[in-house]
JSON list of C-alpha atoms in Angstrom, two decimals:
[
{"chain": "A", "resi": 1, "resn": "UNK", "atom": "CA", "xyz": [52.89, 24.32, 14.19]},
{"chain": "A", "resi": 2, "resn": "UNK", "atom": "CA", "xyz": [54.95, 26.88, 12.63]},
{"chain": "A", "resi": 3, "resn": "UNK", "atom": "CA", "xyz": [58.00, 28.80, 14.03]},
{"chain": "A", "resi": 4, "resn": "UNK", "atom": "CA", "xyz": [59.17, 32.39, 12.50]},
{"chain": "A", "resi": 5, "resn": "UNK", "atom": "CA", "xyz": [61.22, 32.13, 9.50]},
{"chain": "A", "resi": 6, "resn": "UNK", "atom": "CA", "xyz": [61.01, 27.89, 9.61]},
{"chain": "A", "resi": 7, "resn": "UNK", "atom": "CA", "xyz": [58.97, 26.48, 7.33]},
{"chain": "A", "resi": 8, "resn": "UNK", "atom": "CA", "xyz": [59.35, 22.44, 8.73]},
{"chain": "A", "resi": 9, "resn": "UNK", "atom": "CA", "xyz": [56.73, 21.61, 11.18]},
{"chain": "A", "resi": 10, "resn": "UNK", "atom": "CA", "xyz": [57.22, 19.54, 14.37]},
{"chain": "A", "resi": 11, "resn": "UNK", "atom": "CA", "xyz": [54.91, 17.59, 16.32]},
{"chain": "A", "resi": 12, "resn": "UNK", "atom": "CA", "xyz": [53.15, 17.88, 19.49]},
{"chain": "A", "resi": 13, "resn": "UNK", "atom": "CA", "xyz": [54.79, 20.83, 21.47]},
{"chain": "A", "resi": 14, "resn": "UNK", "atom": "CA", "xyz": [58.11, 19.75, 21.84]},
{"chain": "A", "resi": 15, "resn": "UNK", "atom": "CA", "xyz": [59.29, 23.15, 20.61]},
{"chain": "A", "resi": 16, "resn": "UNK", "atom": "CA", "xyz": [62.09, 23.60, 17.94]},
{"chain": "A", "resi": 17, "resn": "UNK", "atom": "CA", "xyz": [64.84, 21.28, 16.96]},
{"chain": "A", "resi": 18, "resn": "UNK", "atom": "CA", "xyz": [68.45, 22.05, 18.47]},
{"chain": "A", "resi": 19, "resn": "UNK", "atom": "CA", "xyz": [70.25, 24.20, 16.13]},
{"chain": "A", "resi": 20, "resn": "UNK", "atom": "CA", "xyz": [72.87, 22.78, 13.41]},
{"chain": "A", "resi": 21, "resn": "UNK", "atom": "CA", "xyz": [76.02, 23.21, 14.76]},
{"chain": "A", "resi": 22, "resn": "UNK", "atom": "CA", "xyz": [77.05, 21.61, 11.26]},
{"chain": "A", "resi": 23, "resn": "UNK", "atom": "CA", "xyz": [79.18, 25.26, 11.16]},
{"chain": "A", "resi": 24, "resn": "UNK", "atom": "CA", "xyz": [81.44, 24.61, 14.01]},
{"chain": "A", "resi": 25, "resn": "UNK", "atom": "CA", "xyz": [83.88, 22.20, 11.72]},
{"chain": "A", "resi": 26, "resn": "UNK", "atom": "CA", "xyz": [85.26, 25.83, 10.72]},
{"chain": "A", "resi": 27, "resn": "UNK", "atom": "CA", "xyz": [86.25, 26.93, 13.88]},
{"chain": "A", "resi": 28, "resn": "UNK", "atom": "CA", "xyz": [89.94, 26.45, 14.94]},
{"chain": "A", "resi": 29, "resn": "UNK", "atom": "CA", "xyz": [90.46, 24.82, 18.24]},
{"chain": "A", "resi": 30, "resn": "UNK", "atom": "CA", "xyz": [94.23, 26.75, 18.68]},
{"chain": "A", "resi": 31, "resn": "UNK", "atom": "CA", "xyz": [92.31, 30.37, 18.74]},
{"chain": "A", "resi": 32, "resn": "UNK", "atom": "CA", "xyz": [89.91, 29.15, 22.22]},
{"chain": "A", "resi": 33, "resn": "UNK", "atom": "CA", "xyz": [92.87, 27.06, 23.34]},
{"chain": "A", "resi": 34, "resn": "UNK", "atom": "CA", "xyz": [93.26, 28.40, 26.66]},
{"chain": "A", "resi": 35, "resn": "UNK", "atom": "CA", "xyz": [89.75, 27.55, 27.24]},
{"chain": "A", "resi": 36, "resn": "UNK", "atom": "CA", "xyz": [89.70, 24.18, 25.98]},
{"chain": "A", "resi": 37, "resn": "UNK", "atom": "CA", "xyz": [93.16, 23.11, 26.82]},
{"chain": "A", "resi": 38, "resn": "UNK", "atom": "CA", "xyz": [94.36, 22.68, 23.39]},
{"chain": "A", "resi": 39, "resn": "UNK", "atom": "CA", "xyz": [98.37, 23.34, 23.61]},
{"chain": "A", "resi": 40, "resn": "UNK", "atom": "CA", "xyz": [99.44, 26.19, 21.14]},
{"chain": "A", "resi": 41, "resn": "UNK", "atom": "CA", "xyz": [102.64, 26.84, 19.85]},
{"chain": "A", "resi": 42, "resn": "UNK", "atom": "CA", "xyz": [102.06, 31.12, 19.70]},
{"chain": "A", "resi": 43, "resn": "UNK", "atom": "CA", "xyz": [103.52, 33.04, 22.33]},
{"chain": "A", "resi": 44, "resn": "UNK", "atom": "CA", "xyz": [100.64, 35.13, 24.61]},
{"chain": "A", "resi": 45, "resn": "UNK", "atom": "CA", "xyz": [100.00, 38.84, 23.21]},
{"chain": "A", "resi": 46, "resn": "UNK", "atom": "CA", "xyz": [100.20, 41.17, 26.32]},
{"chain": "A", "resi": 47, "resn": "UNK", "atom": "CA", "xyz": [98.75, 44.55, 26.64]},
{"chain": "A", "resi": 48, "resn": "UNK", "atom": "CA", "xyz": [101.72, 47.87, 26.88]},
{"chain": "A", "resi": 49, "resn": "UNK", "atom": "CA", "xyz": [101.90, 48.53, 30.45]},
{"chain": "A", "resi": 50, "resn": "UNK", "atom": "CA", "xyz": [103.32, 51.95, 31.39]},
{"chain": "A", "resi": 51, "resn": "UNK", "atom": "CA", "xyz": [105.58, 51.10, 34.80]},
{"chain": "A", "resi": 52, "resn": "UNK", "atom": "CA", "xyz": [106.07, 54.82, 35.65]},
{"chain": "A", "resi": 53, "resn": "UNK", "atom": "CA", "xyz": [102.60, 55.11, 36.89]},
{"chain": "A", "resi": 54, "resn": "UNK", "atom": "CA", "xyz": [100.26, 57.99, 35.22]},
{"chain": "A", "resi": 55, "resn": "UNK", "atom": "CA", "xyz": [101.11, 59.92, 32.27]},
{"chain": "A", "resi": 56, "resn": "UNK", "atom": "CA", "xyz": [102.10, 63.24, 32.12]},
{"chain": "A", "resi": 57, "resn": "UNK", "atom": "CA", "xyz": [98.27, 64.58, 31.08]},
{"chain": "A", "resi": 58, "resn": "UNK", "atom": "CA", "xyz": [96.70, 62.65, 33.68]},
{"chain": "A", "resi": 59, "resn": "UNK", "atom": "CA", "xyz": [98.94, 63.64, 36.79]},
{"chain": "A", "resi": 60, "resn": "UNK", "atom": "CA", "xyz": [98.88, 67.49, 35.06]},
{"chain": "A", "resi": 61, "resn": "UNK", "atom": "CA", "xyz": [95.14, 67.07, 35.56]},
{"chain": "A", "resi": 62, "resn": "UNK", "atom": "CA", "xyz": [94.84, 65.90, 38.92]},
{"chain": "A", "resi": 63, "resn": "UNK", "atom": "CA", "xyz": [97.30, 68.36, 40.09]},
{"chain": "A", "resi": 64, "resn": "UNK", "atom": "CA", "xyz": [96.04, 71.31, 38.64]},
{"chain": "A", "resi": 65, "resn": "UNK", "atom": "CA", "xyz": [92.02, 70.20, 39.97]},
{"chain": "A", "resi": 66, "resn": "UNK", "atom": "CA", "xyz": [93.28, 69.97, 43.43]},
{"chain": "A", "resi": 67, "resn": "UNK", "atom": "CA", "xyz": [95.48, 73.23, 43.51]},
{"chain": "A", "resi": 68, "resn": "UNK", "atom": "CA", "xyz": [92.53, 74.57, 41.86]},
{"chain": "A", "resi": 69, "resn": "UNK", "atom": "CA", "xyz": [90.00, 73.66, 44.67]},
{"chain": "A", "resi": 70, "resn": "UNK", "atom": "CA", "xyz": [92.70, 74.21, 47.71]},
{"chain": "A", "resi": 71, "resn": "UNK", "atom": "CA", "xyz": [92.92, 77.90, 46.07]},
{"chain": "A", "resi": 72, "resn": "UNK", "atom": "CA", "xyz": [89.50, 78.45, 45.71]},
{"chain": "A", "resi": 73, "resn": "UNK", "atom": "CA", "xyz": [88.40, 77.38, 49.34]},
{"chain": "A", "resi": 74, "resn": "UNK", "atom": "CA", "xyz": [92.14, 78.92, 50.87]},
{"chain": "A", "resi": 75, "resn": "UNK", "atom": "CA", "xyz": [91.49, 82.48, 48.95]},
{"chain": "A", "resi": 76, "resn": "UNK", "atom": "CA", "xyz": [87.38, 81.92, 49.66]},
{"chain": "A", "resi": 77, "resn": "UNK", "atom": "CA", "xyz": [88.55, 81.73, 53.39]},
{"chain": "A", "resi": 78, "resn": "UNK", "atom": "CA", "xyz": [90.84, 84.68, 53.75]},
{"chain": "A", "resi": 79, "resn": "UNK", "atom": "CA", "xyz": [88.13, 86.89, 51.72]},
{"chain": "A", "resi": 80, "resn": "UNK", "atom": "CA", "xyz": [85.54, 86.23, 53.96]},
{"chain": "A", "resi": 81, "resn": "UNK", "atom": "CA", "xyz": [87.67, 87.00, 56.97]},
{"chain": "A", "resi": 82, "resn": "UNK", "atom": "CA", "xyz": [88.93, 90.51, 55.27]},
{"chain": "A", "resi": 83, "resn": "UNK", "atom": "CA", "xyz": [85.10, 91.06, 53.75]},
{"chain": "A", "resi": 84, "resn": "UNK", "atom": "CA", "xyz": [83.93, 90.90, 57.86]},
{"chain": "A", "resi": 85, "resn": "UNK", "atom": "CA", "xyz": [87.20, 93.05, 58.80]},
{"chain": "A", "resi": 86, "resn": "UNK", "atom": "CA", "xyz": [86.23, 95.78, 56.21]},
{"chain": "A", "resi": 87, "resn": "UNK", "atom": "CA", "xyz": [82.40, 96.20, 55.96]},
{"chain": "A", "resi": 88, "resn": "UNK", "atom": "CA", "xyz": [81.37, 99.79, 55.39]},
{"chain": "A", "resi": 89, "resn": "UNK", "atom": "CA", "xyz": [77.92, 99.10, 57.27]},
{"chain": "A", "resi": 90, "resn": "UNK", "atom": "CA", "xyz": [76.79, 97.40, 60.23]},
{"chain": "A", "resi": 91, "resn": "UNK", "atom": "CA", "xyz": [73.77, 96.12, 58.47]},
{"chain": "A", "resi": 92, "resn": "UNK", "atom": "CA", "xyz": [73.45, 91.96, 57.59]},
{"chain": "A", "resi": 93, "resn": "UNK", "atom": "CA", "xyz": [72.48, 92.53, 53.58]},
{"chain": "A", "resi": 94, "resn": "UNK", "atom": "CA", "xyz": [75.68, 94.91, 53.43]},
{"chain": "A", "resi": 95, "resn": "UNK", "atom": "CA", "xyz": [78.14, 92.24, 55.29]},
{"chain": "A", "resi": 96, "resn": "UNK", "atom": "CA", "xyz": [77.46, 89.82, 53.57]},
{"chain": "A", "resi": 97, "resn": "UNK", "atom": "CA", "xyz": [77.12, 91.62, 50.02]},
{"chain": "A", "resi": 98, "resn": "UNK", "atom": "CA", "xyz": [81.32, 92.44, 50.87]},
{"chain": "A", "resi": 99, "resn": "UNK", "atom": "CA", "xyz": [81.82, 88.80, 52.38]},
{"chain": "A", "resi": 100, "resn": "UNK", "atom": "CA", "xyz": [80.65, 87.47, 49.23]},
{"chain": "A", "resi": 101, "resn": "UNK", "atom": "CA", "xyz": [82.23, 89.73, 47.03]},
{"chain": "A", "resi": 102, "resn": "UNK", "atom": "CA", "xyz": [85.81, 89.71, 48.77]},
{"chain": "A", "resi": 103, "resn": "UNK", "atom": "CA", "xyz": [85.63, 85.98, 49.00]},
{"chain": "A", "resi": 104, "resn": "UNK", "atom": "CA", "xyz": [84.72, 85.51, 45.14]},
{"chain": "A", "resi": 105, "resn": "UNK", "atom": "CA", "xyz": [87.50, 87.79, 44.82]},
{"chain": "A", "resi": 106, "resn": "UNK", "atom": "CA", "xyz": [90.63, 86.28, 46.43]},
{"chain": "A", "resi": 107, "resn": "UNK", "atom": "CA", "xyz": [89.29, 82.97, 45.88]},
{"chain": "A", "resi": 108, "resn": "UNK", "atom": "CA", "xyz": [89.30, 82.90, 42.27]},
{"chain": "A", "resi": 109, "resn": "UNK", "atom": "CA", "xyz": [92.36, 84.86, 42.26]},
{"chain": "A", "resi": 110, "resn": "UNK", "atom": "CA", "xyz": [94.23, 82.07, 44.43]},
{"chain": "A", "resi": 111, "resn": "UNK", "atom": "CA", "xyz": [92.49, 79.46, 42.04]},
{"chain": "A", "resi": 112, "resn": "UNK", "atom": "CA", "xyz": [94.02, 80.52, 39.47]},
{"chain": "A", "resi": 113, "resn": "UNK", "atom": "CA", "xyz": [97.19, 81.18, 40.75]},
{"chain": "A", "resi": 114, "resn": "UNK", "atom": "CA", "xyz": [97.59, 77.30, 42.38]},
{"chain": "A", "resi": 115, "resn": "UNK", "atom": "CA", "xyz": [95.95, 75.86, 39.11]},
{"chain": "A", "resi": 116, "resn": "UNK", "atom": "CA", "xyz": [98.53, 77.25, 37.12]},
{"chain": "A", "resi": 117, "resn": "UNK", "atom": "CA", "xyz": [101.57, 76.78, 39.30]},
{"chain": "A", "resi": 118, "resn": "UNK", "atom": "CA", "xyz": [100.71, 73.12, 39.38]},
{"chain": "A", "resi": 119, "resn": "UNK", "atom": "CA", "xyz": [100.08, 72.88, 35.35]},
{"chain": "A", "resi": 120, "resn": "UNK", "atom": "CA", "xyz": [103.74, 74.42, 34.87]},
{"chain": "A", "resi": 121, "resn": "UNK", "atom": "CA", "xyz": [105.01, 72.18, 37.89]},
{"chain": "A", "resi": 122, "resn": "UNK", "atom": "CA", "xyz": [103.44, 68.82, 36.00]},
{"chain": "A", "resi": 123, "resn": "UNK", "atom": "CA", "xyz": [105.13, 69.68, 32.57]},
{"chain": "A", "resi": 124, "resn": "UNK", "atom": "CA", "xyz": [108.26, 70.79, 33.72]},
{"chain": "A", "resi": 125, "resn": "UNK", "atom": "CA", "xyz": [108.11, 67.24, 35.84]},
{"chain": "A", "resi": 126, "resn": "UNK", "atom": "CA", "xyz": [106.93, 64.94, 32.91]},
{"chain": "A", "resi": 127, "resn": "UNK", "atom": "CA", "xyz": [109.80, 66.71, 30.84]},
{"chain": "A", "resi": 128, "resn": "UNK", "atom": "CA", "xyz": [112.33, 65.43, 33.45]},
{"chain": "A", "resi": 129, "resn": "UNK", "atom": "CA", "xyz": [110.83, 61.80, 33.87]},
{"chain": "A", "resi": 130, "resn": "UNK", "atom": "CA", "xyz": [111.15, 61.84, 30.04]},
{"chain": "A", "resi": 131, "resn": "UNK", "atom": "CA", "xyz": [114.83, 62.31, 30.07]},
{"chain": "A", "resi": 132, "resn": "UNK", "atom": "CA", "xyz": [115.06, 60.28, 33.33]},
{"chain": "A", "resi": 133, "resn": "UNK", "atom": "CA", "xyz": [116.62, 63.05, 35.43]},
{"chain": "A", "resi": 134, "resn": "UNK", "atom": "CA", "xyz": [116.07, 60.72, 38.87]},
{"chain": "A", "resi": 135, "resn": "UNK", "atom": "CA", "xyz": [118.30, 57.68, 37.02]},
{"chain": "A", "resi": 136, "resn": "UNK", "atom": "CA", "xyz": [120.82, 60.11, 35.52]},
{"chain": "A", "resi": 137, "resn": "UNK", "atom": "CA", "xyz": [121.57, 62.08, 38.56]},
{"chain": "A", "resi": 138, "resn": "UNK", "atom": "CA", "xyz": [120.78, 59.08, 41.11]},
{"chain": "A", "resi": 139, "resn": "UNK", "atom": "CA", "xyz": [118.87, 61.45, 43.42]},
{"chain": "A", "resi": 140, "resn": "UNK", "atom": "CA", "xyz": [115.05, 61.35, 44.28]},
{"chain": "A", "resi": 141, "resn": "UNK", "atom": "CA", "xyz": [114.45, 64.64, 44.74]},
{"chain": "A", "resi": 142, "resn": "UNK", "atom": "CA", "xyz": [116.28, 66.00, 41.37]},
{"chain": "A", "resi": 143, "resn": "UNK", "atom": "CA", "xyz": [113.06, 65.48, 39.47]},
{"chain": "A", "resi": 144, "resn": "UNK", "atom": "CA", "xyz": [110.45, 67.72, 42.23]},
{"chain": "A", "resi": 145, "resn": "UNK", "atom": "CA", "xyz": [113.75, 70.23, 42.59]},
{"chain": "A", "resi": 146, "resn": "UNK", "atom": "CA", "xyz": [114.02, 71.19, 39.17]},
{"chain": "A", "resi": 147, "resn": "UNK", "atom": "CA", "xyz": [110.43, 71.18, 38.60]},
{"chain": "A", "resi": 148, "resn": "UNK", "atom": "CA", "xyz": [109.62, 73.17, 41.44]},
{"chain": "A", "resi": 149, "resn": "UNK", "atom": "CA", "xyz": [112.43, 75.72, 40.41]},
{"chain": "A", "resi": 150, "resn": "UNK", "atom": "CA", "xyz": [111.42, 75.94, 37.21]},
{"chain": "A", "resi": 151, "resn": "UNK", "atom": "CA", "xyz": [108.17, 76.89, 38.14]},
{"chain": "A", "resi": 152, "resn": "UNK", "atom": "CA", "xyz": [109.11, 79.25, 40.33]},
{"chain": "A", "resi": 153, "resn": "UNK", "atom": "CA", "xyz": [111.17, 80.62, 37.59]},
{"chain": "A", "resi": 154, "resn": "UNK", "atom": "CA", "xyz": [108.72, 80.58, 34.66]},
{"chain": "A", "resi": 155, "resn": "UNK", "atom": "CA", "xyz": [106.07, 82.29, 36.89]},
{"chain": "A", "resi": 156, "resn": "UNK", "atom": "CA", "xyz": [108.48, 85.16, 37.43]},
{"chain": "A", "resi": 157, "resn": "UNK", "atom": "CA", "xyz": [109.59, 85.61, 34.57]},
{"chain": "A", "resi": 158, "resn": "UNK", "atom": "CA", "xyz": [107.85, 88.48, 33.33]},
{"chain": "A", "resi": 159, "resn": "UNK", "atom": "CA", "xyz": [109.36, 90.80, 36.30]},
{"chain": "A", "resi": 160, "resn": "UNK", "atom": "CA", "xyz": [112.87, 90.47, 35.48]},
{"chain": "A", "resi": 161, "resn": "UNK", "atom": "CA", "xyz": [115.87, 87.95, 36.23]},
{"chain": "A", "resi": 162, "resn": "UNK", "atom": "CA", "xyz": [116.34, 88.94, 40.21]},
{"chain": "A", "resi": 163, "resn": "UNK", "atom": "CA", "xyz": [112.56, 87.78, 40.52]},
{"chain": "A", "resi": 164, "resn": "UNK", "atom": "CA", "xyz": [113.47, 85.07, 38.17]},
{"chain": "A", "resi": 165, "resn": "UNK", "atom": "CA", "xyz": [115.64, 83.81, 40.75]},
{"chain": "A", "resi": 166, "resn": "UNK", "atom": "CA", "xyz": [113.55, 84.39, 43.42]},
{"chain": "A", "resi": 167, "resn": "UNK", "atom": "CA", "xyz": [110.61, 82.66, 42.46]},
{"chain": "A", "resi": 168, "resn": "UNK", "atom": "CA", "xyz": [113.34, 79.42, 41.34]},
{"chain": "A", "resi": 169, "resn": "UNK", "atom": "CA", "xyz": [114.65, 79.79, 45.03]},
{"chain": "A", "resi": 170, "resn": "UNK", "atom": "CA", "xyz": [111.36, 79.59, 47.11]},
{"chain": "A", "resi": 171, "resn": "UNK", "atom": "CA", "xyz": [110.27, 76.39, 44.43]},
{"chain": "A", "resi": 172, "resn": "UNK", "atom": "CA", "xyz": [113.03, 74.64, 45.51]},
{"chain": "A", "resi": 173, "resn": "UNK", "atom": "CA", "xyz": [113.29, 75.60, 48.58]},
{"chain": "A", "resi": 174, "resn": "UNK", "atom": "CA", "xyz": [109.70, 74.23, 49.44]},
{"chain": "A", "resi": 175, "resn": "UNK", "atom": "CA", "xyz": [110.53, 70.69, 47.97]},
{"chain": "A", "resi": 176, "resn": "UNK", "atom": "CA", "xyz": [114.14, 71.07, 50.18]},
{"chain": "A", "resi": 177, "resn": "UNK", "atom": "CA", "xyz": [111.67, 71.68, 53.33]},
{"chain": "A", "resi": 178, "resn": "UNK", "atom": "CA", "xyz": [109.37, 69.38, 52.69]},
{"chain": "A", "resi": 179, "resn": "UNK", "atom": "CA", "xyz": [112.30, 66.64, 51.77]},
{"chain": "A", "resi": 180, "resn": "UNK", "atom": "CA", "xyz": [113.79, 66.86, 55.25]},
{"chain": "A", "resi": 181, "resn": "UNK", "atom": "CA", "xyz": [110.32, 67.11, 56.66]},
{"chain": "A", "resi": 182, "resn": "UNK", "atom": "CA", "xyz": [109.23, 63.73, 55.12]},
{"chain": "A", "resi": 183, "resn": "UNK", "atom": "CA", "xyz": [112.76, 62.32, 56.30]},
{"chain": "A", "resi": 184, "resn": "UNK", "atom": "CA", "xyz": [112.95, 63.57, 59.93]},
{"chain": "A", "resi": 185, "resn": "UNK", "atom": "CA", "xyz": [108.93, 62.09, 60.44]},
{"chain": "A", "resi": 186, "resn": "UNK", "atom": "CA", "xyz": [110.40, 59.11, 58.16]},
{"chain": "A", "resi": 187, "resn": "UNK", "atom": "CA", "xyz": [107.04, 59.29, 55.58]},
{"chain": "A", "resi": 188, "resn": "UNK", "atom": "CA", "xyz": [108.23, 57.57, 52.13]},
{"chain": "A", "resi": 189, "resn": "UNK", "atom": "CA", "xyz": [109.04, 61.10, 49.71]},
{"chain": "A", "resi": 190, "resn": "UNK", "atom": "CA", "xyz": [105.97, 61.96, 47.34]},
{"chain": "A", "resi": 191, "resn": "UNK", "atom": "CA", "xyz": [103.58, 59.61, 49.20]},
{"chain": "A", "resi": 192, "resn": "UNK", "atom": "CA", "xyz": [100.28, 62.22, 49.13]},
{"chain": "A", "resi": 193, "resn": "UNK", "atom": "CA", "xyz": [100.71, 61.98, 45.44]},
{"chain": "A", "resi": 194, "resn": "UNK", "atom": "CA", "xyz": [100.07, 66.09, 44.99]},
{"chain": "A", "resi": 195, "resn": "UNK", "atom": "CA", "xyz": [103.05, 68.11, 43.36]},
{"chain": "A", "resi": 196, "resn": "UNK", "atom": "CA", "xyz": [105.91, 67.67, 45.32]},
{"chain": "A", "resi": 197, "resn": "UNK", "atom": "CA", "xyz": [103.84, 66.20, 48.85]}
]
């Protein structure tokens, strides 16, 4: 009886040999010590752990998918209701031809809007975790306050400094209202895990 690649034969049909394990001299009992119980004198190699939670690209992400998709169906809504409110015809084809064109209209529009808003809002927040604004100032809502203003700020910047300001003074003001909100219901700050919620 032959096996593949073994020349010896063996007899009746006990099938083959064990393998030589002749090898296993060479293997060192201190790298499968844990398994084995064989004491070691190294010092266990751990994995870096980031303890702030999810990196800047990842939160940016998540942020800017969910603004994206609360735009969308927010703007989709209102452009339906104004796409009814303003059809030139009574006919169905013709209503719905404007529902569906106002609500691709203002939905995409607020899509974009909210997406953006919360890309700027997730830099401007990973820049301040990176130069640990929260420990520096010993306040937990310096971090979504100067993000939020920022935003505001940086997405009004193109109409001039008074609308600067403006935009700076509604982004902070939000995270201000929705501070005292979260502390008058007494909801731990930041515990939906969108933006500043």
């Amino acid at each position: 009886m032959n096996t593949s690649g073994d020349s010896r034969e063996f007899e009746g049909d006990a099938g083959a040999p064990l393998p030589d394990f002749s090898a296993a001299r060479d293997i060192q009992l201190t790298t499968v010590a844990p398994a084995l119980g064989v004491p070691t004198s190294r010092q266990p190699e751990y994995l870096d752990y980031d303890q702030k939670g999810r990196g800047v690209i990842v939160t940016m992400f998540a942020n800017a998918g969910a603004c994206y998709l609360m735009g969308i169906a927010g703007g989709g809504l209102y452009g339906a209701g104004k796409g009814v409110k303003e059809t030139p015809s009574p006919k169905f084809k013709v209503k719905l031809n404007s529902v569906l064109n106002q609500s691709g209209r203002y939905g995409s529009l607020y899509g974009n809007m909210f997406g953006s808003a919360a890309v700027l809002y997730s830099l401007y927040q990973g820049a301040c975790d990176h130069f640990e604004v929260e420990e520096k100032t010993g306040l937990e809502i310096a971090t979504p306050f100067i993000s939020a203003s920022l935003t505001g700020a940086t997405l009004y910047s193109r109409k001039g400094y008074r609308a600067m300001l403006g935009g700076a003074a509604v982004g902070g003001g939000a995270v201000a209202a929705s501070f005292a909100i979260y502390q008058v219901v007494g909801i731990p700050y930041g515990s939906l895990g969108l933006l500043f919620l």
